[in-house]
GROMACS .gro file of C-alpha atoms in nm:
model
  244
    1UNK     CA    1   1.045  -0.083   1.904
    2UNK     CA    2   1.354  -0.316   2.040
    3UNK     CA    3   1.606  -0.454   1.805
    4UNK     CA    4   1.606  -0.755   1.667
    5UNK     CA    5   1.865  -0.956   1.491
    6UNK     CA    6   1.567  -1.104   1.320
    7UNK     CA    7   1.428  -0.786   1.112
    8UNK     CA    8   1.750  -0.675   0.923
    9UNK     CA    9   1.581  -0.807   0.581
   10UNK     CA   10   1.296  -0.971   0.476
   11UNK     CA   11   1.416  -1.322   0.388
   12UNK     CA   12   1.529  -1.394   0.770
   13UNK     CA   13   1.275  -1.577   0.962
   14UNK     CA   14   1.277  -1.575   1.355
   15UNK     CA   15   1.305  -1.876   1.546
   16UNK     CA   16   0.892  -1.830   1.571
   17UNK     CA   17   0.876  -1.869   1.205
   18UNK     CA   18   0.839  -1.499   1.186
   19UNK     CA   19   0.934  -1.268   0.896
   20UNK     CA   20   0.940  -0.894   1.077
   21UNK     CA   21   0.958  -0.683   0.797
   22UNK     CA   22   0.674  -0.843   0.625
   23UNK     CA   23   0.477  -0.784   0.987
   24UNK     CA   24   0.636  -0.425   1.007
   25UNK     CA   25   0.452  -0.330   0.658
   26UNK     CA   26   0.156  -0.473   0.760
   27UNK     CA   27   0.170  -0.256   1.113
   28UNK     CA   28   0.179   0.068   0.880
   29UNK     CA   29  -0.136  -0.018   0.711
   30UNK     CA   30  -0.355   0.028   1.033
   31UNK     CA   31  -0.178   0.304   1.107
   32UNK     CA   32  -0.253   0.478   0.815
   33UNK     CA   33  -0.562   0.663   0.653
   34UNK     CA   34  -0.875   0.486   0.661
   35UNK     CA   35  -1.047   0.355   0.328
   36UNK     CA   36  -1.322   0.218   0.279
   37UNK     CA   37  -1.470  -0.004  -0.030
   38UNK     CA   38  -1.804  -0.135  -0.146
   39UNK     CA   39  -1.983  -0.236  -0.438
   40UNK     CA   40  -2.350  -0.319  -0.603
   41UNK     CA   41  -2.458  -0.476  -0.892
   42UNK     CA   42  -2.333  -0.162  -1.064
   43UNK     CA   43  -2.130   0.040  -0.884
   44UNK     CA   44  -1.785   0.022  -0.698
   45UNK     CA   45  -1.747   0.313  -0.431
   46UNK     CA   46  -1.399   0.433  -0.291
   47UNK     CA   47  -1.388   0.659   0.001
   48UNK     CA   48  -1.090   0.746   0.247
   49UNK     CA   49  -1.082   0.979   0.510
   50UNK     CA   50  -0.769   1.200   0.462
   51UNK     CA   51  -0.530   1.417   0.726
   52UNK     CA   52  -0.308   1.664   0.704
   53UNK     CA   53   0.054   1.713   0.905
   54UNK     CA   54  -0.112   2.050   1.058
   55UNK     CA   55  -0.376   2.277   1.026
   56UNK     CA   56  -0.216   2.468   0.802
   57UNK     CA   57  -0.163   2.234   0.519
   58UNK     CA   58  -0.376   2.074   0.269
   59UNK     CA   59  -0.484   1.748   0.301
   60UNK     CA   60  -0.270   1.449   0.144
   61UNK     CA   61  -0.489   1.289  -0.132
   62UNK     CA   62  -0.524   0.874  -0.125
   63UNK     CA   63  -0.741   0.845  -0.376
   64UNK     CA   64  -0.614   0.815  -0.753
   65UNK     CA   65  -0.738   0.680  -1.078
   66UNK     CA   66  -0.507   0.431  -1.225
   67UNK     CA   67  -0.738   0.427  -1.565
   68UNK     CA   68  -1.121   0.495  -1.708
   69UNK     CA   69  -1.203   0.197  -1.552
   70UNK     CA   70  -1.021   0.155  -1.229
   71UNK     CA   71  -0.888   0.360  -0.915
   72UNK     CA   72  -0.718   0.274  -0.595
   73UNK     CA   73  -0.681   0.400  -0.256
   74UNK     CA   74  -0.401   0.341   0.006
   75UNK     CA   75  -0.316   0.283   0.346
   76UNK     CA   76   0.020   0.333   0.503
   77UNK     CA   77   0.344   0.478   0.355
   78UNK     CA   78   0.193   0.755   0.084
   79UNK     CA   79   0.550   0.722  -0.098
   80UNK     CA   80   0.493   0.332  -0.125
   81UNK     CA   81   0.146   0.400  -0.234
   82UNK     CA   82   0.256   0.675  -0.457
   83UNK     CA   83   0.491   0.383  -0.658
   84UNK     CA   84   0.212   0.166  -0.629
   85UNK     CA   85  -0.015   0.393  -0.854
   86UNK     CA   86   0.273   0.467  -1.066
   87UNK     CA   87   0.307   0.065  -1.143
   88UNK     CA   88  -0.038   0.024  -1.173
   89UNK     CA   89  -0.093   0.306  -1.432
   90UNK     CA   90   0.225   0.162  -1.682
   91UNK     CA   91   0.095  -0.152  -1.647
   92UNK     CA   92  -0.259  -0.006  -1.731
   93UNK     CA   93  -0.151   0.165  -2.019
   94UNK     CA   94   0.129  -0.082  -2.177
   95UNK     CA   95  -0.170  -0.334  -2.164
   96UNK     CA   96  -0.388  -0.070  -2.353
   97UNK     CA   97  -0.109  -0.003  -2.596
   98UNK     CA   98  -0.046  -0.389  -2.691
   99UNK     CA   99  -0.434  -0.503  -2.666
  100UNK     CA  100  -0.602  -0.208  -2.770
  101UNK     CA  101  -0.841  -0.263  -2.479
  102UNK     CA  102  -0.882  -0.203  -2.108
  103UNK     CA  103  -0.670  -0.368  -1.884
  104UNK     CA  104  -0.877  -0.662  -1.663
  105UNK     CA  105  -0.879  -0.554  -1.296
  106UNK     CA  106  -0.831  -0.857  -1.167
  107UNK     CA  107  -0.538  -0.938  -1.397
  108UNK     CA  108  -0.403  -0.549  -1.276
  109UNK     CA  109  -0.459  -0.698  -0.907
  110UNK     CA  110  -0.260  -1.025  -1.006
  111UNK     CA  111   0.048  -0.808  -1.158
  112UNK     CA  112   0.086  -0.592  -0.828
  113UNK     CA  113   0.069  -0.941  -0.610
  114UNK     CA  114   0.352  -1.048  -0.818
  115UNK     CA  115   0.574  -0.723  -0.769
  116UNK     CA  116   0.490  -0.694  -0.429
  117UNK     CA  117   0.597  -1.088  -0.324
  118UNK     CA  118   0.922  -1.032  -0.501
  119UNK     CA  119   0.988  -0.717  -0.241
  120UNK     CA  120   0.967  -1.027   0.041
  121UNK     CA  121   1.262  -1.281  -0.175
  122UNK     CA  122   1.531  -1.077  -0.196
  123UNK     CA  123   1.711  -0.938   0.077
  124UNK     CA  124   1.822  -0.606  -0.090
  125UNK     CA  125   1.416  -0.516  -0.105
  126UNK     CA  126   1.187  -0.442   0.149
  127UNK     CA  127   0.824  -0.504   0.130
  128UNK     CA  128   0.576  -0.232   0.037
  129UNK     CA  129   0.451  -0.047   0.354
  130UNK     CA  130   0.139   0.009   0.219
  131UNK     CA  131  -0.188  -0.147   0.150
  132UNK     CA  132  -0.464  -0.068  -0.146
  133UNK     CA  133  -0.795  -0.106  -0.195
  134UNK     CA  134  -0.884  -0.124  -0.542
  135UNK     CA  135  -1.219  -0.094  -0.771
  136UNK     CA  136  -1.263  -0.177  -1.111
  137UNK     CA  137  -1.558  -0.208  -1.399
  138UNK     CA  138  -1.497  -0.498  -1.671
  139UNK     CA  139  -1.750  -0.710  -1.841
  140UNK     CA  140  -1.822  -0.880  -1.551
  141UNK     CA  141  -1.965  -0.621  -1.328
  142UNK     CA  142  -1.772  -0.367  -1.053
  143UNK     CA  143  -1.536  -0.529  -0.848
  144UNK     CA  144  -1.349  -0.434  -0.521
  145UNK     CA  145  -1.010  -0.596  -0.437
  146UNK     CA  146  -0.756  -0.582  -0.156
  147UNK     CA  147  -0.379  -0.625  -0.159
  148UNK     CA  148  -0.134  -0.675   0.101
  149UNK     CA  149   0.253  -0.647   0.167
  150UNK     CA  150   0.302  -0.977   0.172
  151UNK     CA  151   0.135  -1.041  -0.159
  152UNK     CA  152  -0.163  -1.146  -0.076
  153UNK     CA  153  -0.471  -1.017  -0.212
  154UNK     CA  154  -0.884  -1.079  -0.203
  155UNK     CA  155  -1.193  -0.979  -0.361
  156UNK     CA  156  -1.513  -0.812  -0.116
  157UNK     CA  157  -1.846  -0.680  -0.127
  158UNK     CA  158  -1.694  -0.449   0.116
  159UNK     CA  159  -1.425  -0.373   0.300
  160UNK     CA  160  -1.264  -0.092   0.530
  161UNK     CA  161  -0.867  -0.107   0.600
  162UNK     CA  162  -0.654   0.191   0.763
  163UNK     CA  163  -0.689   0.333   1.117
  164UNK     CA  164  -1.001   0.228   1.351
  165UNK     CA  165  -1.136   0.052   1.050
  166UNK     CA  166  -1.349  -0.221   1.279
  167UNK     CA  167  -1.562   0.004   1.345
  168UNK     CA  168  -1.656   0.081   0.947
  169UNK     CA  169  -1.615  -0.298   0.865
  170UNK     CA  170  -1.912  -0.351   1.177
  171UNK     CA  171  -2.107  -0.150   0.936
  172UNK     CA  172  -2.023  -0.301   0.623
  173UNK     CA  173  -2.094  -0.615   0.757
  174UNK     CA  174  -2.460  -0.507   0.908
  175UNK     CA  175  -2.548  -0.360   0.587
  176UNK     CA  176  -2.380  -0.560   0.299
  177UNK     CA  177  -2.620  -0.746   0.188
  178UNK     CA  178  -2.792  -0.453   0.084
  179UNK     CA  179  -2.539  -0.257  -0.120
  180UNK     CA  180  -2.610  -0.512  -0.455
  181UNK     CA  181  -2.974  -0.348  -0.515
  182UNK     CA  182  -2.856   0.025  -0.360
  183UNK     CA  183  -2.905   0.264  -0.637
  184UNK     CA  184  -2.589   0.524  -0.680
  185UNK     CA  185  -2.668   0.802  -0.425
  186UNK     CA  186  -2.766   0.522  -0.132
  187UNK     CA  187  -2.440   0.326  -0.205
  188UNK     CA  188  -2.190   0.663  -0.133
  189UNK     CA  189  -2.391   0.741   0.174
  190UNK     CA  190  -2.357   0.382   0.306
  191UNK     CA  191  -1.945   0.441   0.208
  192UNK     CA  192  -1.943   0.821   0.373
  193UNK     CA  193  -2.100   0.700   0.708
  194UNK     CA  194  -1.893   0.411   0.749
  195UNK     CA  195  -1.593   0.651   0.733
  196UNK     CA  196  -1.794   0.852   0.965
  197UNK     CA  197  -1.889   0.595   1.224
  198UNK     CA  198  -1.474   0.525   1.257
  199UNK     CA  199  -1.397   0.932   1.276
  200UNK     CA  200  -1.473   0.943   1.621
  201UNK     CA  201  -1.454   1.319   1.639
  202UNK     CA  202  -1.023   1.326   1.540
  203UNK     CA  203  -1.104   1.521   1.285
  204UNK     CA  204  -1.359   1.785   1.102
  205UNK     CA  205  -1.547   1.543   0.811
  206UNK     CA  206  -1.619   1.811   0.523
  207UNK     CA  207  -1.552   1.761   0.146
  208UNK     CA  208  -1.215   1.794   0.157
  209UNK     CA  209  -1.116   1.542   0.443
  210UNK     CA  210  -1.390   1.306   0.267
  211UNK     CA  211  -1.293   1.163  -0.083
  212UNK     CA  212  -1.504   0.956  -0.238
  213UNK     CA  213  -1.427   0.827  -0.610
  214UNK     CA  214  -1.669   0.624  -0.800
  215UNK     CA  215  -1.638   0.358  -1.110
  216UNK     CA  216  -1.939   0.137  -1.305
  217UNK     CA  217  -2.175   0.065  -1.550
  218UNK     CA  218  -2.166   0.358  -1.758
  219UNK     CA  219  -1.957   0.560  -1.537
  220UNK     CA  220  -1.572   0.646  -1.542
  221UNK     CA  221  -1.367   0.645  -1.257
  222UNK     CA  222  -1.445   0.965  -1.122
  223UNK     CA  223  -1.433   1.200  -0.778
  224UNK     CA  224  -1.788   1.291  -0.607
  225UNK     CA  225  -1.845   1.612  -0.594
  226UNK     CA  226  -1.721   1.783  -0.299
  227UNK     CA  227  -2.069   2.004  -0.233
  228UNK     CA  228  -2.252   1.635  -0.253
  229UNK     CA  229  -2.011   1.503   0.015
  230UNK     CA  230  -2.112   1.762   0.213
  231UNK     CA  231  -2.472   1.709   0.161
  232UNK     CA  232  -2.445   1.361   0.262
  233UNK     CA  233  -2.260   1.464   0.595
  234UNK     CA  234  -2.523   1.718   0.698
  235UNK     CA  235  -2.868   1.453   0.632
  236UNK     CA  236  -2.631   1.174   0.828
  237UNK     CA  237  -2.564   1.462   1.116
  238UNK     CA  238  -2.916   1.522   1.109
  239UNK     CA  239  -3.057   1.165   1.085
  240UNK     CA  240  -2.787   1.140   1.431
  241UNK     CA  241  -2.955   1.405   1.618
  242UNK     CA  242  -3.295   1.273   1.577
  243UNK     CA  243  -3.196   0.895   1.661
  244UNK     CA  244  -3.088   1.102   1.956
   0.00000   0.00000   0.00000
C-alpha cells in the first residue's frame, strides 16, 4: 500500500475529502471472517465461518455472548473485536447492576457507536478495525444490528459482512422475506447455507469451522450444537447433489 501523508491519523482529511484510516478499518472488515445474521418473528441467528493460521491449530472463535440476551460476532482485527466484546459485556453488566434489568440492545448498539466515533476525533486513537454483527431479544422481538468503524450502525432482517459475503447477502436477499414465519431449525439452515454458498471450497465446513449461536423468545443466547451443524451440512450436501 503507498504512503500517504494523508493516513498518519484519523482526523486528517485528503484533499478528496478522504479520511484513510477510517477507509483502512473498513478494508479489514471484508477481509476478515465471514458472518452472517438473520432473524424471524422469534429468533435471531448468528453464524460465522471461522479459519485457522494452519492446519495444525484450532480454529479462532468469532462468536461470543455479551449477555443472556445478546451475542455478537466480528469481522476484521480479532484483538479489536476481542475489546469490542469486552466493552460490550461491562456495559451489559454495569447496566444490569444499576437497573436490575437487561440491558436494551439497541441502547448496547448506541453505546459502542459512541466509543467507536470517538476512535475517529482524536488523533492519538485509531478507529476500530473491526466490524460486528450483533443479535439481541428485548420486549420488542429479536433484533439484528450492524456496526461500523466509522460509527455508523443499522438494523436488518439479514445481513452477511466479512470475506465474499455478496454471495451470502444474494441469498439473504432471495429468501428474506421468508425468515419472519421460519420456525427455529429452518431459520439456522437458511444462516448455515448462506455461509456455505460464500465457502467456495477454501475451506472444510464441519462443526467446528461453522458456529452458529442463537438468541429469542424463550431462548438464551446460546451455541448450536456442533453434531446439528453437521447434520445441516450433510441434508444441504445432499439436497446439492440431487439439484445436480
Amino acid at each position: 500500500m503507498l504512503k500517504s501523508p494523508y493516513d498518519t491519523d484519523c482526523i486528517t482529511w485528503s484533499p478528496q475529502g478522504r479520511l484513510y484510516q477510517v477507509e483502512y478499518a473498513m478494508e479489514a472488515i471484508k477481509q476478515g471472517s465471514l458472518c452472517v445474521g438473520l432473524k424471524s418473528n422469534q429468533f435471531a441467528i448468528l453464524a460465522t465461518l471461522n479459519r485457522a493460521p494452519s492446519k495444525l491449530a484450532e480454529y479462532q472463535q468469532k462468536v461470543y455472548m455479551i449477555d443472556d440476551h445478546i451475542g455478537l460476532c466480528f469481522s476484521g482485527l480479532t484483538a479489536d473485536g476481542r475489546l469490542i466484546c469486552k466493552f460490550l459485556r461491562t456495559e451489559a453488566l454495569n447496566y444490569k447492576y444499576t437497573y436490575g434489568t437487561n440491558c436494551n440492545p439497541g441502547r448496547l448498539v448506541n453505546r459502542l457507536s459512541e466509543k467507536a466515533q470517538i476512535k475517529t476525533q482524536r488523533s492519538s486513537k485509531r478507529p476500530y478495525g473491526a466490524g460486528c454483527l450483533i443479535a439481541g431479544f428485548d420486549e420488542h422481538g429479536p433484533h439484528i444490528y450492524e456496526t461500523n468503524p466509522d460509527a455508523n450502525f443499522y438494523e436488518y432482517y439479514a445481513f452477511a459482512i466479512g470475506s465474499r459475503n455478496q454471495s451470502a447477502k444474494t441469498y439473504l436477499e432471495k429468501n428474506f422475506e421468508t425468515f419472519p414465519e421460519a420456525s427455529r431449525d429452518e431459520l439456522v439452515k437458511h444462516a448455515i447455507k448462506a455461509v456455505k454458498v460464500s465457502a467456495q471450497g477454501d475451506v472444510e465446513l464441519n462443526g467446528k469451522s461453522v458456529s452458529v449461536a442463537i438468541v429469542g423468545q424463550g431462548q438464551q443466547f446460546a451455541f448450536i450444537d456442533e453434531n446439528e451443524v453437521e447434520r445441516v451440512l450433510e441434508s444441504l450436501n445432499q439436497e446439492m447433489e440431487v439439484e445436480v
